[in-house]
Coordinates of C-alpha atoms and ligand atoms in Angstrom, one line a residue:
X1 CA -7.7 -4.1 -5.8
X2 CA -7.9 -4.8 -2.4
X3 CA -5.4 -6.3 -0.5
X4 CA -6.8 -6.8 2.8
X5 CA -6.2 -10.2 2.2
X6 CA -5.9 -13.0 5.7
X7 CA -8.1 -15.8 5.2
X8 CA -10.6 -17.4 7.6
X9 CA -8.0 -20.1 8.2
X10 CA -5.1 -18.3 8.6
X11 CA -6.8 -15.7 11.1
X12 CA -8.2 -18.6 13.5
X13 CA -4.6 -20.3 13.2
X14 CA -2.6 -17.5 14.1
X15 CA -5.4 -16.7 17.0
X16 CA -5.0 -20.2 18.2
X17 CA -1.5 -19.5 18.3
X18 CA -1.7 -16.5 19.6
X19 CA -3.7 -17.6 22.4
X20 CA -1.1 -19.4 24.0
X21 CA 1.6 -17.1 23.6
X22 CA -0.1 -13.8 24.9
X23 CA -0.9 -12.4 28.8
X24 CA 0.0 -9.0 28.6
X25 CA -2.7 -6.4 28.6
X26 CA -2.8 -3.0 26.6
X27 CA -1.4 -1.0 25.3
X28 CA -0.8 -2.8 21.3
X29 CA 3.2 -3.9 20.4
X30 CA 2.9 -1.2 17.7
X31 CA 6.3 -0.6 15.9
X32 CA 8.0 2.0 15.2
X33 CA 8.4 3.1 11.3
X34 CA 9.9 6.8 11.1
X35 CA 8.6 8.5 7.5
X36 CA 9.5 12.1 5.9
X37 CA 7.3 15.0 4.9
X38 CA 9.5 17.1 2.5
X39 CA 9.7 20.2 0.8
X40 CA 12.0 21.5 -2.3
X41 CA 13.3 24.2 0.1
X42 CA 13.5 22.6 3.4
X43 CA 14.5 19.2 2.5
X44 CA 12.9 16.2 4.3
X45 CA 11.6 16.2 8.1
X46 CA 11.2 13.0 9.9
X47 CA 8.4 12.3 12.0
X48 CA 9.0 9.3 14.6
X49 CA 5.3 7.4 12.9
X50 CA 4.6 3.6 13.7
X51 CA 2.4 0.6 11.7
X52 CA 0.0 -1.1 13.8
X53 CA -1.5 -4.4 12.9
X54 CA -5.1 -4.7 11.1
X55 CA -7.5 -5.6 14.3
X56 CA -8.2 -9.3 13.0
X57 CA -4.3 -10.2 13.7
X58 CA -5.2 -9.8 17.4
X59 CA -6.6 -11.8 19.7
X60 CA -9.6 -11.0 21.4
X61 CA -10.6 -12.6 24.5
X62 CA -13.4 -12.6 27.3
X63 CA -12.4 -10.1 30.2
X64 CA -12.5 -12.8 32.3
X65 CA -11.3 -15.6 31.0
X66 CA -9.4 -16.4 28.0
X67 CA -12.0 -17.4 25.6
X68 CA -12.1 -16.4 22.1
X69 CA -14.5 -14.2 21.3
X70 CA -14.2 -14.5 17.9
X71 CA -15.0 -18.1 16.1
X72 CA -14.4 -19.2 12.5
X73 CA -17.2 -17.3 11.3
X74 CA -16.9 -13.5 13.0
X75 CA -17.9 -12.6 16.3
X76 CA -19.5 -14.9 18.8
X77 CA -22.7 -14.2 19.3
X78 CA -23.6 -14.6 22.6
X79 CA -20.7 -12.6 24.0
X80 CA -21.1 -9.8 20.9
X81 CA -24.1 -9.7 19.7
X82 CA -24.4 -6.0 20.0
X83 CA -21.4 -3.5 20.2
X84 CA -22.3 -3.0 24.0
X85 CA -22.1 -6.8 25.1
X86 CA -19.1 -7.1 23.3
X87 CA -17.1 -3.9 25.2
X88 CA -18.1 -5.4 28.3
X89 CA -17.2 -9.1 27.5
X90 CA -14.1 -9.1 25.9
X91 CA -11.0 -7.2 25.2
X92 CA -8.4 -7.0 22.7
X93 CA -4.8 -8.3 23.2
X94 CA -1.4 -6.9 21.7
X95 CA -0.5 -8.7 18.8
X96 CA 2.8 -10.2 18.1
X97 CA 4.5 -8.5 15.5
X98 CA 7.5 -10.4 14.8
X99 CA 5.6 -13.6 14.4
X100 CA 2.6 -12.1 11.8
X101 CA 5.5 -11.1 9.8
X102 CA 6.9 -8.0 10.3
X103 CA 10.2 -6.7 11.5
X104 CA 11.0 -3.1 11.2
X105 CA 14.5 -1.3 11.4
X106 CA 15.3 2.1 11.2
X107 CA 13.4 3.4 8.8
X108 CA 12.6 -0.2 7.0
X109 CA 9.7 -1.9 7.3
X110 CA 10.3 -5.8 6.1
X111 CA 6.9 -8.0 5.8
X112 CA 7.0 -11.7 5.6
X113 CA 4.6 -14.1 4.0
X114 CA 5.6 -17.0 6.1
X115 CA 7.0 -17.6 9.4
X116 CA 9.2 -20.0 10.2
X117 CA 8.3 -20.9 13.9
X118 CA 10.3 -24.3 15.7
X119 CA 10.3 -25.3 11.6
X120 CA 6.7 -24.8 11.2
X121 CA 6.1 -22.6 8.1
X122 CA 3.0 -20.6 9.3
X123 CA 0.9 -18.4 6.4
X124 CA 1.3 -14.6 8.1
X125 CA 0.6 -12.6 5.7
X126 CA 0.4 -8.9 7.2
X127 CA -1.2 -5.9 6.8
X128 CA 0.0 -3.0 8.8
X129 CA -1.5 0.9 9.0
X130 CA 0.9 3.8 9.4
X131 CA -0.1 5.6 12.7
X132 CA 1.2 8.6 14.6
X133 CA 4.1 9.6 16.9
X134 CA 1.7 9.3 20.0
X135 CA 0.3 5.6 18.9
X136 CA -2.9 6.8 18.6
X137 CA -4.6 7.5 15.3
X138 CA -3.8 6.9 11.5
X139 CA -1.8 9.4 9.7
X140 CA -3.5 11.8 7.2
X141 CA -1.5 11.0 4.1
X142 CA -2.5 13.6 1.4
X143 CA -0.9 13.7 -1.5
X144 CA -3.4 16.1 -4.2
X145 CA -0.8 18.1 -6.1
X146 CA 2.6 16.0 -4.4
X147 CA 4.4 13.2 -4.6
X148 CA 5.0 9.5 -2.7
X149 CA 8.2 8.1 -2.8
X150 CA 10.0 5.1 -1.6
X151 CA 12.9 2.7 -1.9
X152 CA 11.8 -1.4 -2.2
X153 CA 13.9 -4.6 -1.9
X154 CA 11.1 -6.8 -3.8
X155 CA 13.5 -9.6 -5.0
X156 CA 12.2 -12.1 -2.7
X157 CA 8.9 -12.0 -3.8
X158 CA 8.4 -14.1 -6.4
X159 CA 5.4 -14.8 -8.9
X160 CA 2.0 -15.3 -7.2
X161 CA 3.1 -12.8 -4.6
X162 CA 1.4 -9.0 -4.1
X163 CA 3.6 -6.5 -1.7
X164 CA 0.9 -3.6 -1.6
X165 CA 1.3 0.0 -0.2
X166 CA -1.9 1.7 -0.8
X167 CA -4.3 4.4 0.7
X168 CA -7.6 3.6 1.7
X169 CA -9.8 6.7 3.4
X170 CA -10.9 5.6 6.4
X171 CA -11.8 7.5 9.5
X172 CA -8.3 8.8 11.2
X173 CA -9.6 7.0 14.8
X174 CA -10.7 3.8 12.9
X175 CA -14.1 4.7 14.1
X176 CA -13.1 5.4 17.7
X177 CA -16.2 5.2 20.2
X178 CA -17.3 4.7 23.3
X179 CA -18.1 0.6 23.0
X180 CA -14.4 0.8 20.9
X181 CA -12.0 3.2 23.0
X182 CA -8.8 1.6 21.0
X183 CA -9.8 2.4 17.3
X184 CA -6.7 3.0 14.9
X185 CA -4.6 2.1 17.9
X186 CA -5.5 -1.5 17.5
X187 CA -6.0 -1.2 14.1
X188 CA -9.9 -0.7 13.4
X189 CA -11.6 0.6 10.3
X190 CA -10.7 -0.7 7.6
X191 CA -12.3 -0.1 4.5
X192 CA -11.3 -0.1 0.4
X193 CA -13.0 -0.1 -2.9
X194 CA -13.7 -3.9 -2.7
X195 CA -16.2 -3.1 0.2
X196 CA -16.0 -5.9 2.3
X197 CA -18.3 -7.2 5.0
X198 CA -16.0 -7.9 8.3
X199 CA -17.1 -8.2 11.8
X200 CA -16.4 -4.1 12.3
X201 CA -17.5 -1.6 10.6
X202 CA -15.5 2.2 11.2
X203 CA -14.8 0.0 15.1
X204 CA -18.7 -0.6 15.5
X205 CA -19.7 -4.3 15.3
X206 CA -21.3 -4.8 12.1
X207 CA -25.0 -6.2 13.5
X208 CA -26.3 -4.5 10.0
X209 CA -23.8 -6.6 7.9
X210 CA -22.9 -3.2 6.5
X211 CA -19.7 -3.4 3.8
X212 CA -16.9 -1.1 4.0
X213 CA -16.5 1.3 1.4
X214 CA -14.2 3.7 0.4
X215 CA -11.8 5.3 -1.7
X216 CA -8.6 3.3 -2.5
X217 CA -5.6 4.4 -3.9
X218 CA -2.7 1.1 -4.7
X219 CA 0.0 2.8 -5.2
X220 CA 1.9 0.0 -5.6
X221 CA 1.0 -4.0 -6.0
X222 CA 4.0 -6.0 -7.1
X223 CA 6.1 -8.8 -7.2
X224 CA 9.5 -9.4 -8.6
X225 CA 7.9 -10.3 -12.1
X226 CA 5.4 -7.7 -12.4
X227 CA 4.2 -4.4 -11.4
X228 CA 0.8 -1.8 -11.6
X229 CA -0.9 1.4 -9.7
X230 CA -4.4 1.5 -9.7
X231 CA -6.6 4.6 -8.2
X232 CA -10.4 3.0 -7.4
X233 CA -12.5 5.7 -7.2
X234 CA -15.8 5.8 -5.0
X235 CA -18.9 8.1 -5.5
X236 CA -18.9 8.3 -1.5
X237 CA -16.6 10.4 0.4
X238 CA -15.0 8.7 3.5
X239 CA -15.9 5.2 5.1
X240 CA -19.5 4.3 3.9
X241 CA -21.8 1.2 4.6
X242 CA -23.0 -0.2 1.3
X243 CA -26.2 -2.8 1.3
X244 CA -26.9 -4.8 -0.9
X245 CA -26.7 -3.8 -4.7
X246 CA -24.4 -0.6 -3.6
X247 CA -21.7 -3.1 -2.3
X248 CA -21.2 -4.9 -6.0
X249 CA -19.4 -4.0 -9.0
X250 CA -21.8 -1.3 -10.5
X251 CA -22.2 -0.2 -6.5
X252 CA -20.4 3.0 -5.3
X253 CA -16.7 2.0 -6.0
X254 CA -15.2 1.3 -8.9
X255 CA -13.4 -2.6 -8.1
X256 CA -11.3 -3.3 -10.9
X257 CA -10.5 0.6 -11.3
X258 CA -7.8 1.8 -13.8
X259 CA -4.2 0.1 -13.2
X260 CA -1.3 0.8 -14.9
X261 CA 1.2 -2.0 -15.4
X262 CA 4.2 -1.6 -18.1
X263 CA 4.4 -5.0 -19.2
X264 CA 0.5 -4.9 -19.8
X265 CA 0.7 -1.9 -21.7
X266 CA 3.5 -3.0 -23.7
X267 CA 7.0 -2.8 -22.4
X268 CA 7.6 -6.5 -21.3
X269 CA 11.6 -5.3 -20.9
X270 CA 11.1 -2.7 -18.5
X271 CA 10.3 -4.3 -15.0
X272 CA 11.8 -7.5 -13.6
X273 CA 15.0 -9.6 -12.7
X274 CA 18.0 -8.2 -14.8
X275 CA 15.5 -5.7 -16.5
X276 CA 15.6 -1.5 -16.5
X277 CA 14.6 -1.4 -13.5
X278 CA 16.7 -4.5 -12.2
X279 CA 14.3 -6.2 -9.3
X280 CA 16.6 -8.3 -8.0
X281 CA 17.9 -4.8 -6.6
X282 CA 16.7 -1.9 -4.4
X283 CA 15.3 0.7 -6.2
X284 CA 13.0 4.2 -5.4
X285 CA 9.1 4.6 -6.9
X286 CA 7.7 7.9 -7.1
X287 CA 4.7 8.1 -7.8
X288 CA 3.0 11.7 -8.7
X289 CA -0.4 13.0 -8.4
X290 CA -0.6 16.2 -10.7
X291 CA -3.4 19.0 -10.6
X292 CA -4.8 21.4 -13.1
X293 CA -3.4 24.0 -11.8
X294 CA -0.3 22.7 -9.7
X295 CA -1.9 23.4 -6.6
X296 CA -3.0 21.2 -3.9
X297 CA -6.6 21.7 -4.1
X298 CA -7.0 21.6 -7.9
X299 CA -8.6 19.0 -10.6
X300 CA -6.6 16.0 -10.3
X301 CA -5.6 15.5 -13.9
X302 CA -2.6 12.7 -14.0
X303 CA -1.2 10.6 -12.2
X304 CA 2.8 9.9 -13.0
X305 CA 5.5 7.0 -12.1
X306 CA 9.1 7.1 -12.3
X307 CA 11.3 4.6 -10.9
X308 CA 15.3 5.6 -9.5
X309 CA 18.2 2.8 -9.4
X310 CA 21.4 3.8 -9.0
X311 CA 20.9 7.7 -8.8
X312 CA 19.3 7.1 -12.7
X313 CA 15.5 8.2 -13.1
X314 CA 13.6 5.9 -15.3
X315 CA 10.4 7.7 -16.0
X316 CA 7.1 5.4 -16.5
X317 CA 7.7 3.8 -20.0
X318 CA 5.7 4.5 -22.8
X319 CA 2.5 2.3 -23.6
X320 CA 2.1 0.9 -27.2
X321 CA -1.5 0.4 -26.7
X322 CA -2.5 4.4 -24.8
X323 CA -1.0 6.3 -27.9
X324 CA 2.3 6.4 -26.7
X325 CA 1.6 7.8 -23.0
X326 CA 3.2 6.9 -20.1
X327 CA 1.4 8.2 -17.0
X328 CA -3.0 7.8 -16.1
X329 CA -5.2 10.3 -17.2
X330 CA -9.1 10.2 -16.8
X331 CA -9.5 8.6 -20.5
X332 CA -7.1 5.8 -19.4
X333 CA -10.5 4.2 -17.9
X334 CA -11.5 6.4 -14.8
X335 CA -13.8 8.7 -16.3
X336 CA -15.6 11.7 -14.9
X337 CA -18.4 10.5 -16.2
X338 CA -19.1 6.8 -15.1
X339 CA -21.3 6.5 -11.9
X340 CA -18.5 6.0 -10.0
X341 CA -16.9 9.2 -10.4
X342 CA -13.2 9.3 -12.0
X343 CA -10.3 10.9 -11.4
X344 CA -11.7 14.2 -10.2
X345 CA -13.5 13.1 -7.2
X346 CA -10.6 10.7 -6.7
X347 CA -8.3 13.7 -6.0
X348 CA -10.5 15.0 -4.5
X349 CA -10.0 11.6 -1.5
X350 CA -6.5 12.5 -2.1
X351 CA -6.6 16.1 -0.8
X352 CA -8.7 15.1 1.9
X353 CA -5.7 12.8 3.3
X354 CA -6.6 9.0 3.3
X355 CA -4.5 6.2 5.5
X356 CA -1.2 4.2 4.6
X357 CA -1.4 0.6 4.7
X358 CA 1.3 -1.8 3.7
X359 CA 0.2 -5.9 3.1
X360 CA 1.4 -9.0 1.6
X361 CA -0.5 -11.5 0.2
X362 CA -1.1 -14.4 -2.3
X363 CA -4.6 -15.6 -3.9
X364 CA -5.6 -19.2 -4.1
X365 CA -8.0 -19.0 -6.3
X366 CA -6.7 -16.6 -8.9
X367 CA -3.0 -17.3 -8.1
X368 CA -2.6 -13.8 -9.0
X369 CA -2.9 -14.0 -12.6
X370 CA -4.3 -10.5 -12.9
X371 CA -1.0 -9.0 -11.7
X372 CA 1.3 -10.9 -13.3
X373 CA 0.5 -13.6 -15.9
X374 CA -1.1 -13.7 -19.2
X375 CA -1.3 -10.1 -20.7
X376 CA -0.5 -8.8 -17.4
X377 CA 3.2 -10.1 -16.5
X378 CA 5.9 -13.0 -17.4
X379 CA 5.0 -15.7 -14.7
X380 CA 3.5 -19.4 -15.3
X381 CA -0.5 -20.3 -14.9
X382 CA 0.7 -22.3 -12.0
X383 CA 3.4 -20.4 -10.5
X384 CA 1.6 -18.3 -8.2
X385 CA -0.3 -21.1 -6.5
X386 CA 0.1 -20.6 -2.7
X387 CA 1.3 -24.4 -2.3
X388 CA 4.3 -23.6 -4.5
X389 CA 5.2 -20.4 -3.4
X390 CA 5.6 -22.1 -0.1
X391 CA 7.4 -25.2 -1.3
X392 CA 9.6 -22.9 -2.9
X393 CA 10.1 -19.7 -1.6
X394 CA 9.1 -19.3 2.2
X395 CA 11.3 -16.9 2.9
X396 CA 9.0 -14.0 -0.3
X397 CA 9.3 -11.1 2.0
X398 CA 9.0 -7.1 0.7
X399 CA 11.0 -4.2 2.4
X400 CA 9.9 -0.6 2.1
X401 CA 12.4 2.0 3.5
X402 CA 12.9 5.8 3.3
X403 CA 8.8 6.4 3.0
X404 CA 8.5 10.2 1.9
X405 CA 5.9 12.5 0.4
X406 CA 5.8 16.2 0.0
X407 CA 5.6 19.0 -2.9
X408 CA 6.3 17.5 -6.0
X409 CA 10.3 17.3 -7.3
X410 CA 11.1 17.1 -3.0
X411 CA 11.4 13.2 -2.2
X412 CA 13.4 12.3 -5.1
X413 CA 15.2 12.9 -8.1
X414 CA 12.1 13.2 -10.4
X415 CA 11.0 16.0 -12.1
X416 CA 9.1 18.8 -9.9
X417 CA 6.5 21.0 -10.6
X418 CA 5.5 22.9 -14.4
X419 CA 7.8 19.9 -15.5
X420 CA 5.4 16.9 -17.0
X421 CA 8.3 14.5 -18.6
X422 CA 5.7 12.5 -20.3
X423 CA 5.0 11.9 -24.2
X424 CA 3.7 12.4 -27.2
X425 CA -0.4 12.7 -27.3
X426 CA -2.7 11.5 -29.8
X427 CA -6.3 10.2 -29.4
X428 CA -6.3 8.4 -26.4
X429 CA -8.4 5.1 -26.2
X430 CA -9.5 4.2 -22.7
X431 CA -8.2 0.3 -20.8
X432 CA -9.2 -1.2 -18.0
X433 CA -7.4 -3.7 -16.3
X434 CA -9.4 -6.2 -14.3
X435 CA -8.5 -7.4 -11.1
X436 CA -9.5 -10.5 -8.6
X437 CA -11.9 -9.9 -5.7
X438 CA -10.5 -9.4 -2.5
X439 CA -11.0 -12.3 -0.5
X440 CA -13.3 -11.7 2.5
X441 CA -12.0 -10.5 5.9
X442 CA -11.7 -12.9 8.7
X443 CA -12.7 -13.0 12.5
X444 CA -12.5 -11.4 15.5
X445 CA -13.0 -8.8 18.2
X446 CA -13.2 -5.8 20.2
X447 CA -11.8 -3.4 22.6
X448 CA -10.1 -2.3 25.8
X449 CA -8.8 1.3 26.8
X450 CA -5.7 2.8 25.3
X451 CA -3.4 5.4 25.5
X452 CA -0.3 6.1 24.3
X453 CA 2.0 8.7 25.7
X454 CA 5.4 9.3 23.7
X455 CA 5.8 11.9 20.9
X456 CA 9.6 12.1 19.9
X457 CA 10.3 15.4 18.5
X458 CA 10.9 15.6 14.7
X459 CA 14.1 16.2 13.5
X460 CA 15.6 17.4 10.1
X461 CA 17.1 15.2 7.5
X462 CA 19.0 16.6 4.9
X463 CA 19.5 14.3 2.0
X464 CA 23.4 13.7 1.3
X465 CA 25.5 15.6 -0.9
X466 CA 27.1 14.1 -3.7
X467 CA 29.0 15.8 -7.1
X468 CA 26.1 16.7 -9.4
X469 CA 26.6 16.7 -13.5
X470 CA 25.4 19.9 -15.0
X471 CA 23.1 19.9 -18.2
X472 CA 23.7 17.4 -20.9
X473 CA 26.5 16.0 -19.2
X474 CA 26.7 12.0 -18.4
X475 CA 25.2 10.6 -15.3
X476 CA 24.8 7.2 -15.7
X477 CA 25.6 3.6 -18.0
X478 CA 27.6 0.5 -17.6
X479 CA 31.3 1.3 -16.4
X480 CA 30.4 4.9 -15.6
X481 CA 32.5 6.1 -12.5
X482 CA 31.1 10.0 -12.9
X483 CA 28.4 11.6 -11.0
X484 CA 25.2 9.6 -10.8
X485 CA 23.5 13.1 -9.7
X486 CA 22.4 15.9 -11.8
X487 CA 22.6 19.7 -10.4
X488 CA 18.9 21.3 -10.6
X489 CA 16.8 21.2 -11.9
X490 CA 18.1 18.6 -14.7
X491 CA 17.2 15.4 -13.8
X492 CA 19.2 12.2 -14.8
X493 CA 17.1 10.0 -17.6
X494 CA 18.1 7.0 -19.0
X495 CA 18.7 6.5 -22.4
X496 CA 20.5 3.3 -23.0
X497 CA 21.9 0.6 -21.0
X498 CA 25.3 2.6 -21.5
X499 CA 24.7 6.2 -21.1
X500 CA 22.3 8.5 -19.0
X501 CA 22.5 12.1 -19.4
X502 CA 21.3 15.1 -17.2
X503 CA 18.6 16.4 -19.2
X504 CA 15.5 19.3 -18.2
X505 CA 12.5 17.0 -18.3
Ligands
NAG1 C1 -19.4 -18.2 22.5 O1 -19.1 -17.9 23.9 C2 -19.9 -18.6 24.8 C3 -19.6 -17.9 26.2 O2 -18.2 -17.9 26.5 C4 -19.5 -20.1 24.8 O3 -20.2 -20.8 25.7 C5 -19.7 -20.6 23.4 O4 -19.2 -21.9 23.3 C6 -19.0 -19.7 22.3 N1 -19.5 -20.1 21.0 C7 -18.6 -20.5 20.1 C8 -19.2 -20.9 18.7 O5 -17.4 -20.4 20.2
NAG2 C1 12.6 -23.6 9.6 O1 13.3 -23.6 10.8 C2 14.0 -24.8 11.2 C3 14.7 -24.5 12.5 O2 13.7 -24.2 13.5 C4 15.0 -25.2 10.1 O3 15.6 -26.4 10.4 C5 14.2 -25.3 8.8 O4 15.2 -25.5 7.7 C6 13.5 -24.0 8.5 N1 12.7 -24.3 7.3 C7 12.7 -23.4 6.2 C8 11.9 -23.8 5.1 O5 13.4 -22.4 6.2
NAG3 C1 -16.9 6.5 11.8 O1 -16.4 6.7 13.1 C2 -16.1 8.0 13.5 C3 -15.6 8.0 14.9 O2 -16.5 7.4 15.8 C4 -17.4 8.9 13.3 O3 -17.1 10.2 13.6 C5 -17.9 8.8 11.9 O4 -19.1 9.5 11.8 C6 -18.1 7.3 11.6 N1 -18.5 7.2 10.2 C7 -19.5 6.3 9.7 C8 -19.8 6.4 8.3 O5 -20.0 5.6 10.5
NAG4 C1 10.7 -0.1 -22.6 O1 11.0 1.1 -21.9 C2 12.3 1.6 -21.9 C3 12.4 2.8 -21.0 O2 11.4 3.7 -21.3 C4 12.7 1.9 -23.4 O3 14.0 2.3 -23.4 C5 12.5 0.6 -24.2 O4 12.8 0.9 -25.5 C6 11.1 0.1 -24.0 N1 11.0 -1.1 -24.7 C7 10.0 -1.4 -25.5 C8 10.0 -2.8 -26.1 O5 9.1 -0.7 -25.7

């Protein structure tokens, strides 16, 4: 499900707002937002990456004046009306990350929902791409055959809410040109299974009203209350323009695609405030992407989850409904064989590298219900309205920190390779979730010249030390003072709230 998410509204406020408050010319406030590649025998690198704002959080002005060029309903017309008017009318200014809801810290990214500005509470809403050391294009993030991992602080977020790190495959320059010199570095291209219609399409103004199409992996939606990953397939490799028919639900992507969330499939103690995996604490998600043949160009066959709290690995749990699985495999509901393609040609995306993009957002017409209400979660039919999130909570904010991927069993303590940890099998009978429709993209813009200079080198992290348990022995439960760390290759799995053991999964 798409999570692309400002509204019309919001956009044009924030622009207003923005209007007054910037001067400066390029190149974009990007911030910085250092991730690891890792591998079981070197251990994690880190490479000194940055998130730059989607382009619609920017203003974009005439070149000589400060007009908008954007109005309620896209581009203006007589200043854009083709990609060449607009690269000589207007340009694109930096945005201002602290107050569209994002502060980053180390290697923490925190994004608001609301800013609190001279006791205003203003809807922000972000939705922020990882880009490289030099500032200039999107990170290829491919994960065929490896693993994601990374520690979240989602207790803030309350019912109603969606924190979303997912991958979308979209061009690395965001569709870079000559009428769009600034691409990824201003935060063009967006695109995701939901194929939107936005002003840009791949950085070219959209005169052909094309929507934006393309592979989408969610790795993670989630609130406090609820939680699910969903691959959305496409039958079209890379960013493609659908028309008409090809942009709706029997088009080329599959919208609602295949999620997987624990309390849906059964296991309404698993996830939440006080729960297994205790959300009103930090914890890690790792999140696997298994092949055929454990390489990284091979049939992508399952997709895993395991969750770490306090050194203990939680594995996915089982689902009562999926004969006792625990982890996404093409019968779980993206087949090979529906017109979308299913999970083959989905890893196939994946091993092509795709682009990191973290958001938060609400829905006010759906409040959410699909992630976390009726069959899907523990929260009220009202709950999640936008009105009473803000009455209640305007400080829901998400923090992702220590963002890693690598070979499989090298960002975290779950199992690595020739290791599943999964389940019993039986006949498998396929579910689908459903999900809302993203709501549409909003206004704006276009371009300016920019370049970035500044490439830190990379340096070496080695993960800390600490006593390790050997096989069998107790690594975890209430009142345990032992190790919380098992020595390899046992991993640490939970069996009761009072005793975790280091067992070879
Ligand atoms: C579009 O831009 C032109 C030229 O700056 C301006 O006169 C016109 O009012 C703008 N239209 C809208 C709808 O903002
Ligand atoms: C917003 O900030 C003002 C100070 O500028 C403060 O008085 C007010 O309590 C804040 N509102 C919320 C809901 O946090
Ligand atoms: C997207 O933009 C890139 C860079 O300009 C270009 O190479 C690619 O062909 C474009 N793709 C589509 C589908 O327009
Ligand atoms: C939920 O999952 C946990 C961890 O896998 C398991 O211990 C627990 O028994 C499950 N609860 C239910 C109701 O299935």
């Amino acid at each position: 499900m798409a999570s692309r998410t400002f509204t019309l509204v919001v956009a044009s406020a924030l622009l207003r707002a923005l209007a007054v408050a910037q001067q400066a010319p390029t190149p974009d406030a990007i911030q910085s937002l250092p991730t690891y590649t890792c591998t079981v025998a070197g251990g994690c690198v880190e490479q000194s990456t940055n998130v730059v704002f989607a382009w619609p959080y920017h203003w974009m002005h005439t070149v000589e004046g400060y007009d908008s060029c954007t109005t309620s309903s896209g581009l203006n017309a007589t200043l854009c009306g083709t990609a060449e008017d607009c690269f000589n009318n207007c340009e694109i200014a930096p945005g201002d990350y602290t107050g569209l809801g994002i502060t980053t810290s180390g290697n923490a990214l925190t994004m608001y929902q609301y800013r609190n500005v001279s006791g205003t509470i203003n809807n922000a809403s972000p939705n922020v791409m990882l880009l490289d050391p030099a500032g200039e294009n999107y990170v290829n993030v491919q994960l065929l055959g490896r693993e994601f991992s990374f520690d979240v602080d989602i207790s803030l977020l309350p019912c109603g809410e969606n924190g979303a790190l997912f991958l979308s495959e979209m061009d690395f320059t965001g569709g870079r040109n000559e009428y769009n010199p600034a691409g990824a570095s201003y935060g063009f291209g967006g695109c995701d299974a939901q194929c939107g219609v936005s002003p840009y399409f791949n950085g070219t103004v959209n005169t052909e009203g094309l929507g934006a199409c393309c592979h989408e992996m969610d790795i993670w939606e989630a609130n406090s209350m609820a939680t699910v990953f969903t691959p959305h397939p496409c039958s079209v490799d890379g960013i493609y323009g659908c028309k008409g028919d090809e942009c709706g639900s029997s088009g080329v992507c599959n919208k609602p695609g295949c999620g997987w969330n624990s309390y849906q499939q059964g296991n309404t103690s698993f996830y939440g405030p006080g729960l297994i995996v205790d959300t009103t604490k930090t914890f890690t998600v790792t999140t696997q992407f298994i092949t055929d043949d454990g390489t990284t160009t091979g049939k992508l066959t399952e997709i895993r989850r395991y969750y770490t709290q306090n050194d203990v690995l939680y594995p996915n749990p089982v689902s009562t409904s999926y004969n006792g699985l625990n982890y996404i495999d093409e019968d779980f509901g993206c087949s090979d064989t529906d017109s979308f393609g299913g999970l083959t040609v989905h890893g196939e995306a994946l091993g092509r590298g795709m682009v990191l993009i973290f958001s938060v957002w609400q829905d006010s017409s759906q409040f959410m219900h699909w992630l976390d209400s009726d069959t899907a979660g523990p929260c009220s039919s009202t709950e999640g309205d936008p009105a009473n999130i803000k009455a209640n909570n305007p400080d829901a904010a998400i923090t992702y920190s220590n963002i890693k991927w690598g070979e499989l069993g090298s960002t975290s303590n779950a199992p690595g390779p020739d290791s599943g940890s999964s389940s019993s099998s039986s006949t498998p009978t396929a579910t689908t979730t459903t999900s809302s429709t993203a709501p549409p993209p909003a206004t704006t813009t276009t371009s300016s010249t920019t370049s970035r200079t500044t490439s830190p080198p990379a340096t070496t992290t080695t993960l800390a030390s600490a006593p390790k348990q050997t096989q069998w022995g107790q690594c975890g439960g209430n009142g345990w003072t032992g190790p919380h760390v098992c020595a390899s290759p046992y991993t640490c799995v939970y069996s009761n709230p009072w005793y975790s053991q280091c067992l070879s999964s």
